[in-house]
mmCIF file of C-alpha atoms and ligand atoms in Angstrom:
data_model
loop_
_atom_site.group_PDB
_atom_site.id
_atom_site.type_symbol
_atom_site.label_atom_id
_atom_site.label_comp_id
_atom_site.label_asym_id
_atom_site.label_seq_id
_atom_site.Cartn_x
_atom_site.Cartn_y
_atom_site.Cartn_z
ATOM 1 C CA MET A 18 -0.783 -0.745 -14.650
ATOM 2 C CA ASN A 19 -2.741 0.576 -17.572
ATOM 3 C CA LEU A 20 -6.084 -1.208 -17.619
ATOM 4 C CA GLN A 21 -6.484 -0.508 -21.323
ATOM 5 C CA ARG A 22 -3.733 -2.949 -22.073
ATOM 6 C CA MET A 23 -5.225 -5.631 -19.794
ATOM 7 C CA PRO A 24 -5.964 -8.943 -21.698
ATOM 8 C CA LEU A 25 -9.829 -8.853 -21.950
ATOM 9 C CA VAL A 26 -11.707 -11.986 -20.964
ATOM 10 C CA LEU A 27 -15.023 -11.315 -22.619
ATOM 11 C CA ILE A 28 -17.584 -11.230 -19.773
ATOM 12 C CA PRO A 29 -20.817 -9.806 -21.130
ATOM 13 C CA ILE A 30 -21.682 -6.609 -19.112
ATOM 14 C CA PRO A 31 -25.431 -5.801 -19.312
ATOM 15 C CA PRO A 32 -25.865 -2.375 -21.178
ATOM 16 C CA ASP A 33 -28.353 -1.109 -18.663
ATOM 17 C CA PHE A 34 -25.799 -1.717 -15.858
ATOM 18 C CA ILE A 35 -23.210 0.204 -17.884
ATOM 19 C CA ASN A 36 -25.615 3.133 -18.359
ATOM 20 C CA SER A 37 -26.618 3.119 -14.634
ATOM 21 C CA LEU A 38 -22.976 3.190 -13.591
ATOM 22 C CA ARG A 39 -22.362 6.152 -15.972
ATOM 23 C CA SER A 40 -25.201 8.131 -14.293
ATOM 24 C CA ALA A 41 -24.720 6.940 -10.673
ATOM 25 C CA ARG A 42 -24.343 9.473 -7.992
ATOM 26 C CA ARG A 43 -23.433 7.246 -5.038
ATOM 27 C CA VAL A 44 -21.732 3.858 -5.669
ATOM 28 C CA ALA A 45 -20.734 1.419 -2.854
ATOM 29 C CA VAL A 46 -18.648 -1.685 -3.396
ATOM 30 C CA LEU A 47 -18.289 -4.634 -0.820
ATOM 31 C CA THR A 48 -15.279 -6.912 -1.380
ATOM 32 C CA GLY A 49 -14.412 -10.279 0.227
ATOM 33 C CA ALA A 50 -11.426 -12.625 0.108
ATOM 34 C CA GLY A 51 -12.219 -13.590 -3.512
ATOM 35 C CA VAL A 52 -10.789 -10.255 -4.803
ATOM 36 C CA SER A 53 -7.429 -11.034 -3.338
ATOM 37 C CA ALA A 54 -7.437 -14.615 -4.592
ATOM 38 C CA GLU A 55 -5.584 -13.675 -7.831
ATOM 39 C CA SER A 56 -3.064 -11.939 -5.830
ATOM 40 C CA GLY A 57 -2.143 -15.441 -4.292
ATOM 41 C CA VAL A 58 -3.858 -14.708 -1.060
ATOM 42 C CA PRO A 59 -6.040 -17.700 -0.179
ATOM 43 C CA THR A 60 -9.611 -17.182 0.652
ATOM 44 C CA PHE A 61 -11.096 -18.401 3.944
ATOM 45 C CA ARG A 62 -12.764 -21.296 2.112
ATOM 46 C CA GLU A 63 -9.699 -22.607 0.406
ATOM 47 C CA ALA A 64 -7.690 -25.144 2.243
ATOM 48 C CA GLN A 65 -4.709 -23.606 3.823
ATOM 49 C CA THR A 66 -1.238 -24.783 2.743
ATOM 50 C CA GLY A 67 1.816 -26.158 4.426
ATOM 51 C CA LEU A 68 2.069 -25.874 8.209
ATOM 52 C CA TRP A 69 -1.361 -24.312 8.377
ATOM 53 C CA ALA A 70 -3.223 -27.118 6.343
ATOM 54 C CA GLN A 71 -4.241 -28.690 9.551
ATOM 55 C CA PHE A 72 -6.066 -25.516 10.644
ATOM 56 C CA GLU A 73 -9.435 -24.040 9.786
ATOM 57 C CA PRO A 74 -9.197 -20.327 9.538
ATOM 58 C CA THR A 75 -12.428 -19.907 11.442
ATOM 59 C CA ASP A 76 -10.820 -21.869 14.255
ATOM 60 C CA LEU A 77 -7.845 -19.584 14.523
ATOM 61 C CA ALA A 78 -9.536 -16.226 14.129
ATOM 62 C CA THR A 79 -11.139 -16.217 17.562
ATOM 63 C CA PRO A 80 -10.396 -14.801 20.913
ATOM 64 C CA GLN A 81 -10.760 -18.294 22.250
ATOM 65 C CA ALA A 82 -7.976 -19.569 20.023
ATOM 66 C CA PHE A 83 -5.757 -16.678 21.095
ATOM 67 C CA GLU A 84 -6.562 -17.336 24.780
ATOM 68 C CA ARG A 85 -5.800 -21.052 24.296
ATOM 69 C CA ASP A 86 -2.772 -20.883 22.131
ATOM 70 C CA PRO A 87 -1.498 -17.273 21.570
ATOM 71 C CA GLN A 88 1.831 -18.412 19.927
ATOM 72 C CA THR A 89 0.097 -20.451 17.200
ATOM 73 C CA VAL A 90 -2.368 -17.563 16.511
ATOM 74 C CA TRP A 91 0.385 -14.982 16.417
ATOM 75 C CA GLU A 92 2.508 -17.134 14.140
ATOM 76 C CA TRP A 93 -0.459 -17.746 11.755
ATOM 77 C CA TYR A 94 -0.889 -14.016 11.394
ATOM 78 C CA ALA A 95 2.983 -13.485 10.889
ATOM 79 C CA TRP A 96 2.752 -16.076 8.124
ATOM 80 C CA ARG A 97 -0.243 -14.284 6.483
ATOM 81 C CA ARG A 98 1.596 -10.887 6.878
ATOM 82 C CA GLU A 99 4.630 -12.199 4.979
ATOM 83 C CA LEU A 100 2.385 -13.709 2.252
ATOM 84 C CA VAL A 101 0.591 -10.507 1.812
ATOM 85 C CA ALA A 102 3.783 -8.466 1.834
ATOM 86 C CA ARG A 103 4.939 -10.664 -1.160
ATOM 87 C CA ALA A 104 1.525 -10.300 -2.884
ATOM 88 C CA GLU A 105 0.704 -7.522 -5.397
ATOM 89 C CA PRO A 106 -2.593 -5.879 -6.073
ATOM 90 C CA ASN A 107 -4.306 -7.709 -9.027
ATOM 91 C CA PRO A 108 -6.169 -6.099 -11.984
ATOM 92 C CA GLY A 109 -9.392 -6.447 -9.965
ATOM 93 C CA HIS A 110 -7.895 -4.164 -7.240
ATOM 94 C CA LEU A 111 -6.611 -1.827 -9.850
ATOM 95 C CA ALA A 112 -9.964 -1.661 -11.642
ATOM 96 C CA LEU A 113 -11.761 -0.665 -8.388
ATOM 97 C CA ALA A 114 -9.269 2.100 -7.831
ATOM 98 C CA ALA A 115 -9.865 3.291 -11.532
ATOM 99 C CA LEU A 116 -13.618 3.024 -10.972
ATOM 100 C CA GLU A 117 -13.335 5.290 -7.862
ATOM 101 C CA THR A 118 -11.207 7.850 -9.794
ATOM 102 C CA SER A 119 -13.695 7.952 -12.738
ATOM 103 C CA LEU A 120 -16.762 8.206 -10.576
ATOM 104 C CA ASN A 121 -15.087 11.050 -8.504
ATOM 105 C CA ARG A 122 -14.119 12.872 -11.505
ATOM 106 C CA ARG A 123 -17.803 12.905 -12.523
ATOM 107 C CA GLY A 124 -18.756 14.271 -9.080
ATOM 108 C CA ALA A 125 -20.112 10.927 -7.861
ATOM 109 C CA HIS A 126 -19.423 9.458 -4.432
ATOM 110 C CA PHE A 127 -17.636 6.062 -4.153
ATOM 111 C CA THR A 128 -17.087 3.825 -1.011
ATOM 112 C CA LEU A 129 -15.123 0.698 -0.987
ATOM 113 C CA ILE A 130 -16.052 -1.518 1.979
ATOM 114 C CA THR A 131 -13.861 -4.522 2.516
ATOM 115 C CA GLN A 132 -13.898 -7.512 4.641
ATOM 116 C CA ASN A 133 -10.272 -8.236 3.763
ATOM 117 C CA VAL A 134 -7.446 -7.393 6.183
ATOM 118 C CA ASP A 135 -4.636 -7.462 3.547
ATOM 119 C CA GLY A 136 -4.475 -3.815 2.628
ATOM 120 C CA LEU A 137 -4.208 -4.581 -1.118
ATOM 121 C CA HIS A 138 -7.043 -2.141 -1.988
ATOM 122 C CA GLN A 139 -4.996 0.653 -0.496
ATOM 123 C CA ARG A 140 -1.847 -0.454 -2.217
ATOM 124 C CA ALA A 141 -3.808 -0.499 -5.529
ATOM 125 C CA GLY A 142 -4.654 3.284 -4.969
ATOM 126 C CA SER A 143 -8.172 2.994 -3.576
ATOM 127 C CA GLN A 144 -8.831 6.056 -1.404
ATOM 128 C CA ASN A 145 -12.169 5.762 0.419
ATOM 129 C CA VAL A 146 -11.677 2.304 1.942
ATOM 130 C CA VAL A 147 -13.705 1.165 4.928
ATOM 131 C CA GLU A 148 -11.949 -1.881 6.618
ATOM 132 C CA LEU A 149 -14.701 -3.736 8.469
ATOM 133 C CA HIS A 150 -12.409 -6.424 9.777
ATOM 134 C CA GLY A 151 -9.250 -4.466 10.508
ATOM 135 C CA ASN A 152 -5.839 -4.766 9.016
ATOM 136 C CA LEU A 153 -3.292 -7.571 9.707
ATOM 137 C CA SER A 154 -0.368 -5.151 9.193
ATOM 138 C CA GLN A 155 -1.366 -3.403 12.462
ATOM 139 C CA THR A 156 -0.755 -4.739 15.998
ATOM 140 C CA LYS A 157 -2.624 -3.809 19.048
ATOM 141 C CA CYS A 158 -2.436 -4.519 22.809
ATOM 142 C CA SER A 159 -4.853 -7.340 23.817
ATOM 143 C CA ARG A 160 -5.728 -5.585 27.023
ATOM 144 C CA GLU A 161 -5.633 -1.823 26.157
ATOM 145 C CA ASP A 162 -7.059 -2.462 22.674
ATOM 146 C CA ARG A 163 -4.897 0.334 21.202
ATOM 147 C CA VAL A 164 -2.501 0.024 18.243
ATOM 148 C CA VAL A 165 1.173 -0.504 19.100
ATOM 149 C CA GLU A 166 3.515 0.634 16.366
ATOM 150 C CA SER A 167 6.710 -0.785 17.806
ATOM 151 C CA TRP A 168 8.029 -2.849 20.776
ATOM 152 C CA PRO A 169 11.553 -3.806 21.964
ATOM 153 C CA PRO A 170 13.100 -6.962 20.500
ATOM 154 C CA THR A 171 12.111 -10.027 22.419
ATOM 155 C CA ARG A 172 12.164 -13.780 22.000
ATOM 156 C CA ARG A 173 8.716 -14.046 23.531
ATOM 157 C CA VAL A 174 5.998 -14.998 21.055
ATOM 158 C CA PRO A 175 3.529 -13.015 21.065
ATOM 159 C CA PRO A 176 5.622 -10.102 22.346
ATOM 160 C CA PRO A 177 4.374 -8.282 25.415
ATOM 161 C CA CYS A 178 2.751 -4.727 25.177
ATOM 162 C CA PRO A 179 5.579 -2.126 25.847
ATOM 163 C CA HIS A 180 2.905 -0.113 27.961
ATOM 164 C CA CYS A 181 1.269 -2.743 30.179
ATOM 165 C CA GLY A 182 2.885 -6.093 29.524
ATOM 166 C CA ALA A 183 -0.234 -7.859 28.115
ATOM 167 C CA LEU A 184 0.123 -9.897 25.039
ATOM 168 C CA LEU A 185 0.140 -8.069 21.636
ATOM 169 C CA ARG A 186 -2.277 -9.347 18.970
ATOM 170 C CA PRO A 187 -3.147 -8.544 15.293
ATOM 171 C CA ASP A 188 -5.402 -5.544 14.934
ATOM 172 C CA VAL A 189 -8.165 -7.646 13.143
ATOM 173 C CA VAL A 190 -11.755 -8.526 14.112
ATOM 174 C CA TRP A 191 -12.033 -12.057 15.218
ATOM 175 C CA PHE A 192 -15.242 -14.147 15.142
ATOM 176 C CA GLY A 193 -17.344 -13.132 18.110
ATOM 177 C CA GLU A 194 -15.808 -9.671 18.379
ATOM 178 C CA ALA A 195 -17.715 -6.564 17.545
ATOM 179 C CA LEU A 196 -16.684 -4.620 14.349
ATOM 180 C CA PRO A 197 -15.167 -1.228 14.790
ATOM 181 C CA ARG A 198 -18.261 1.087 15.338
ATOM 182 C CA GLU A 199 -17.178 3.877 12.979
ATOM 183 C CA ALA A 200 -16.325 1.457 10.121
ATOM 184 C CA LEU A 201 -19.677 -0.395 10.445
ATOM 185 C CA ALA A 202 -21.561 2.907 10.700
ATOM 186 C CA ALA A 203 -19.799 4.105 7.490
ATOM 187 C CA ALA A 204 -20.438 0.870 5.629
ATOM 188 C CA GLU A 205 -24.124 0.881 6.645
ATOM 189 C CA ARG A 206 -24.566 4.556 5.613
ATOM 190 C CA ALA A 207 -22.809 3.818 2.197
ATOM 191 C CA ALA A 208 -25.089 0.806 1.650
ATOM 192 C CA ASN A 209 -28.196 2.599 2.550
ATOM 193 C CA GLU A 210 -27.476 5.687 0.470
ATOM 194 C CA SER A 211 -26.180 3.965 -2.511
ATOM 195 C CA ASP A 212 -27.659 3.993 -5.999
ATOM 196 C CA ILE A 213 -25.656 1.078 -7.076
ATOM 197 C CA PHE A 214 -24.160 -1.599 -4.666
ATOM 198 C CA ILE A 215 -21.615 -4.084 -6.118
ATOM 199 C CA SER A 216 -20.747 -7.182 -4.060
ATOM 200 C CA VAL A 217 -17.480 -8.679 -5.178
ATOM 201 C CA GLY A 218 -15.545 -11.904 -4.285
ATOM 202 C CA THR A 219 -17.554 -12.823 -1.034
ATOM 203 C CA SER A 220 -19.431 -15.979 0.017
ATOM 204 C CA GLY A 221 -21.861 -13.662 1.688
ATOM 205 C CA VAL A 222 -21.833 -15.837 4.909
ATOM 206 C CA VAL A 223 -19.959 -13.630 7.459
ATOM 207 C CA GLU A 224 -22.271 -11.209 9.291
ATOM 208 C CA PRO A 225 -22.824 -8.313 9.757
ATOM 209 C CA ALA A 226 -20.923 -7.621 6.378
ATOM 210 C CA ALA A 227 -23.184 -10.095 4.542
ATOM 211 C CA SER A 228 -26.274 -8.051 5.407
ATOM 212 C CA LEU A 229 -25.001 -4.915 3.590
ATOM 213 C CA PRO A 230 -26.086 -5.728 0.127
ATOM 214 C CA PHE A 231 -29.595 -6.597 1.418
ATOM 215 C CA ALA A 232 -29.741 -3.347 3.141
ATOM 216 C CA ALA A 233 -28.876 -1.537 -0.071
ATOM 217 C CA LEU A 234 -31.638 -3.561 -1.863
ATOM 218 C CA GLU A 235 -34.143 -2.547 0.706
ATOM 219 C CA HIS A 236 -33.164 1.157 0.144
ATOM 220 C CA GLY A 237 -33.823 0.867 -3.604
ATOM 221 C CA ALA A 238 -30.268 0.353 -4.913
ATOM 222 C CA ILE A 239 -29.318 -1.660 -8.060
ATOM 223 C CA VAL A 240 -27.458 -4.557 -6.507
ATOM 224 C CA VAL A 241 -24.918 -6.349 -8.672
ATOM 225 C CA GLU A 242 -22.835 -9.466 -7.780
ATOM 226 C CA ILE A 243 -19.495 -10.366 -9.174
ATOM 227 C CA ASN A 244 -18.396 -13.900 -8.166
ATOM 228 C CA PRO A 245 -17.433 -17.159 -9.771
ATOM 229 C CA GLU A 246 -19.967 -19.026 -7.668
ATOM 230 C CA ALA A 247 -23.463 -18.587 -6.428
ATOM 231 C CA THR A 248 -24.088 -17.054 -2.981
ATOM 232 C CA PRO A 249 -27.268 -16.275 -0.928
ATOM 233 C CA LEU A 250 -27.339 -12.843 -2.672
ATOM 234 C CA THR A 251 -27.269 -14.168 -6.277
ATOM 235 C CA PRO A 252 -31.183 -14.806 -6.620
ATOM 236 C CA LEU A 253 -31.805 -11.165 -5.512
ATOM 237 C CA ALA A 254 -29.118 -9.284 -7.523
ATOM 238 C CA ALA A 255 -30.242 -7.193 -10.522
ATOM 239 C CA HIS A 256 -27.163 -8.389 -12.327
ATOM 240 C CA VAL A 257 -24.893 -11.315 -11.748
ATOM 241 C CA LEU A 258 -21.528 -11.350 -13.427
ATOM 242 C CA THR A 259 -20.096 -14.852 -13.061
ATOM 243 C CA GLY A 260 -16.348 -14.941 -13.220
ATOM 244 C CA PRO A 261 -13.125 -13.987 -11.398
ATOM 245 C CA SER A 262 -12.967 -10.386 -10.255
ATOM 246 C CA GLY A 263 -9.393 -9.921 -11.800
ATOM 247 C CA ALA A 264 -11.152 -10.326 -15.241
ATOM 248 C CA VAL A 265 -14.622 -8.994 -14.772
ATOM 249 C CA LEU A 266 -13.670 -5.701 -13.006
ATOM 250 C CA PRO A 267 -11.245 -4.523 -15.732
ATOM 251 C CA ASP A 268 -13.848 -5.513 -18.322
ATOM 252 C CA LEU A 269 -16.518 -3.539 -16.516
ATOM 253 C CA VAL A 270 -14.440 -0.435 -16.215
ATOM 254 C CA LYS A 271 -13.460 -0.607 -19.930
ATOM 255 C CA ALA A 272 -17.130 -1.149 -20.927
ATOM 256 C CA VAL A 273 -18.364 1.984 -18.871
ATOM 257 C CA TRP A 274 -15.550 4.152 -19.922
ATOM 258 C CA PRO A 275 -14.167 2.925 -23.236
ATOM 259 C CA GLU A 276 -12.340 6.194 -23.737
ATOM 260 C CA GLY A 277 -10.227 5.284 -20.523
HETATM 261 C C1 BV8 B 326 -20.022 -9.984 15.267
HETATM 262 C C2 BV8 B 326 -10.737 -10.904 10.104
HETATM 263 C C3 BV8 B 326 -21.174 -9.476 17.287
HETATM 264 C C4 BV8 B 326 -9.851 -11.957 10.766
HETATM 265 C C5 BV8 B 326 -12.871 -11.954 9.744
HETATM 266 C C6 BV8 B 326 -25.546 -12.489 12.680
HETATM 267 C C7 BV8 B 326 -25.289 -11.180 13.107
HETATM 268 C C8 BV8 B 326 -24.024 -10.850 13.694
HETATM 269 C C9 BV8 B 326 -23.002 -11.842 13.885
HETATM 270 C C10 BV8 B 326 -23.346 -13.143 13.531
HETATM 271 C C11 BV8 B 326 -24.584 -13.484 12.798
HETATM 272 N N1 BV8 B 326 -24.548 -14.793 12.580
HETATM 273 C C12 BV8 B 326 -23.331 -15.336 12.916
HETATM 274 C C13 BV8 B 326 -22.574 -14.320 13.528
HETATM 275 C C14 BV8 B 326 -21.286 -14.588 14.052
HETATM 276 C C15 BV8 B 326 -20.150 -14.326 13.065
HETATM 277 C C16 BV8 B 326 -20.386 -14.880 11.754
HETATM 278 O O1 BV8 B 326 -20.841 -14.219 10.749
HETATM 279 N N2 BV8 B 326 -20.087 -16.252 11.610
HETATM 280 C C17 BV8 B 326 -20.306 -16.917 10.310
HETATM 281 C C18 BV8 B 326 -19.144 -17.939 10.192
HETATM 282 C C19 BV8 B 326 -21.695 -17.451 10.274
HETATM 283 N N3 BV8 B 326 -19.848 -12.970 12.938
HETATM 284 C C20 BV8 B 326 -19.014 -12.374 13.753
HETATM 285 O O2 BV8 B 326 -18.476 -12.991 14.711
HETATM 286 C C21 BV8 B 326 -18.591 -10.920 13.675
HETATM 287 N N4 BV8 B 326 -18.770 -10.329 14.822
HETATM 288 O O3 BV8 B 326 -21.016 -10.064 14.677
HETATM 289 O O4 BV8 B 326 -19.976 -9.682 16.571
HETATM 290 C C22 BV8 B 326 -20.857 -8.735 18.519
HETATM 291 C C23 BV8 B 326 -21.504 -7.552 18.802
HETATM 292 C C24 BV8 B 326 -21.287 -6.876 19.939
HETATM 293 C C25 BV8 B 326 -20.284 -7.337 20.816
HETATM 294 C C26 BV8 B 326 -19.599 -8.509 20.561
HETATM 295 C C27 BV8 B 326 -19.899 -9.279 19.420
HETATM 296 C C28 BV8 B 326 -17.165 -10.735 13.185
HETATM 297 C C29 BV8 B 326 -16.951 -11.310 11.824
HETATM 298 C C30 BV8 B 326 -15.527 -10.874 11.403
HETATM 299 C C31 BV8 B 326 -14.608 -12.111 11.534
HETATM 300 N N5 BV8 B 326 -13.340 -11.775 10.967
HETATM 301 N N6 BV8 B 326 -11.787 -11.581 9.231
HETATM 302 C C32 BV8 B 326 -9.001 -12.667 9.817
HETATM 303 O O5 BV8 B 326 -8.963 -12.332 8.563
HETATM 304 O O6 BV8 B 326 -8.132 -13.436 10.258
HETATM 305 S S1 BV8 B 326 -14.039 -12.697 8.690
HETATM 306 C C33 BV8 B 326 -13.132 -13.477 7.397
HETATM 307 O O7 BV8 B 326 -13.863 -14.478 6.955
HETATM 308 C C34 BV8 B 326 -12.875 -12.536 6.324
HETATM 309 O O8 BV8 B 326 -12.541 -11.215 6.779
HETATM 310 C C35 BV8 B 326 -14.062 -12.690 5.543
HETATM 311 O O9 BV8 B 326 -14.909 -11.659 5.835
HETATM 312 C C36 BV8 B 326 -14.548 -13.964 5.953
HETATM 313 C C37 BV8 B 326 -14.610 -14.868 4.850
HETATM 314 O O10 BV8 B 326 -15.552 -14.435 3.895
HETATM 315 P P1 BV8 B 326 -15.191 -14.072 2.387
HETATM 316 O O11 BV8 B 326 -14.516 -12.750 2.396
HETATM 317 O O12 BV8 B 326 -16.515 -14.085 1.741
HETATM 318 O O13 BV8 B 326 -14.307 -15.125 1.977
HETATM 319 P P2 BV8 B 326 -14.754 -16.638 1.570
HETATM 320 O O14 BV8 B 326 -13.612 -17.418 1.642
HETATM 321 O O15 BV8 B 326 -15.908 -16.927 2.496
HETATM 322 O O16 BV8 B 326 -15.366 -16.547 0.172
HETATM 323 C C38 BV8 B 326 -14.550 -16.097 -0.912
HETATM 324 C C39 BV8 B 326 -15.436 -15.907 -2.090
HETATM 325 O O17 BV8 B 326 -14.533 -15.632 -3.154
HETATM 326 C C40 BV8 B 326 -16.117 -17.213 -2.671
HETATM 327 O O18 BV8 B 326 -17.532 -16.789 -2.790
HETATM 328 C C41 BV8 B 326 -15.425 -17.557 -3.850
HETATM 329 O O19 BV8 B 326 -16.392 -18.088 -4.824
HETATM 330 C C42 BV8 B 326 -14.996 -16.188 -4.344
HETATM 331 N N7 BV8 B 326 -13.725 -16.257 -5.181
HETATM 332 C C43 BV8 B 326 -12.824 -17.099 -5.345
HETATM 333 N N8 BV8 B 326 -11.902 -16.751 -6.310
HETATM 334 C C44 BV8 B 326 -12.345 -15.570 -6.747
HETATM 335 C C45 BV8 B 326 -13.510 -15.208 -6.067
HETATM 336 N N9 BV8 B 326 -14.251 -14.064 -6.373
HETATM 337 C C46 BV8 B 326 -13.798 -13.214 -7.270
HETATM 338 N N10 BV8 B 326 -12.623 -13.512 -7.988
HETATM 339 C C47 BV8 B 326 -11.876 -14.678 -7.707
HETATM 340 N N11 BV8 B 326 -10.796 -14.986 -8.495
#
């Protein structure tokens, strides 16, 4: 999709932010569920629909829920996988991929750190993506903790691991589980070394992801927030662009590189 033809919602982009992005050497972006909202993927704070309206995501995304009712948890993720498979990257995802391309072309380093498990950043063309919370398109053994690509057809839900017989589960990080060590280390390094850190579409509640913008701030980065509503980061951000990421991000890329 050519961002140049995107309908522009005029969100004022501060000139000094535009200039700092043009001269930045290391940029890090943290995204949350809000970036996928305009692709039709509900955020964790939105009420769920249909069969799942009776559940709170935070009650389902836990090892205890899987222990107690593995079938319900497996079916919730199957429903989300189908929803994501039908979703398309939105202009916000595409703008982040364009931002990475433009910065890399100028010899700058770009890291996209995401809390999202929907894989939409990669489908939009983003290359250097750090998935803090896993990816719901991948399945792993609940005992051996290794990814399982395929398993024999079965009526059992969840299916058993073809190697050891334990239950299969989605390869995501549940509440109370440690984040993948390499991903968290890469995200912390990107935050600590960034000139500019942009937090987009996240309520800034879930740790340890929520601490990344503050770490960037402590290391002297220009921290910018793009979100339709205030978060704990808002008072400390150098710039706050209030609006939907599907509109603000294309505006930002066009303002920084009007020539495309
Ligand atoms: C851990 C995968 C330790 C599953 C998810 C302090 C330090 C460490 C841990 C903790 C701590 N305090 C509390 C904890 C525990 C816990 C936690 O943070 N709890 C919260 C609820 C207080 N953290 C953990 O359990 C983490 N694990 O720390 O383990 C440990 C160490 C060693 C050994 C053992 C254990 C694990 C956290 C990961 C949980 N898994 N996802 C799945 O997806 O099913 S988190 C999940 O919820 C999402 O991935 C996402 O990260 C989070 C929801 O946050 P957001 O992305 O921000 O989404 P949200 O809905 O909240 O907000 C959306 C935003 O978008 C809003 O602001 C809205 O305004 C905005 N928006 C809406 N529309 C748009 C928009 N923005 C832009 N454009 C729009 N159009």
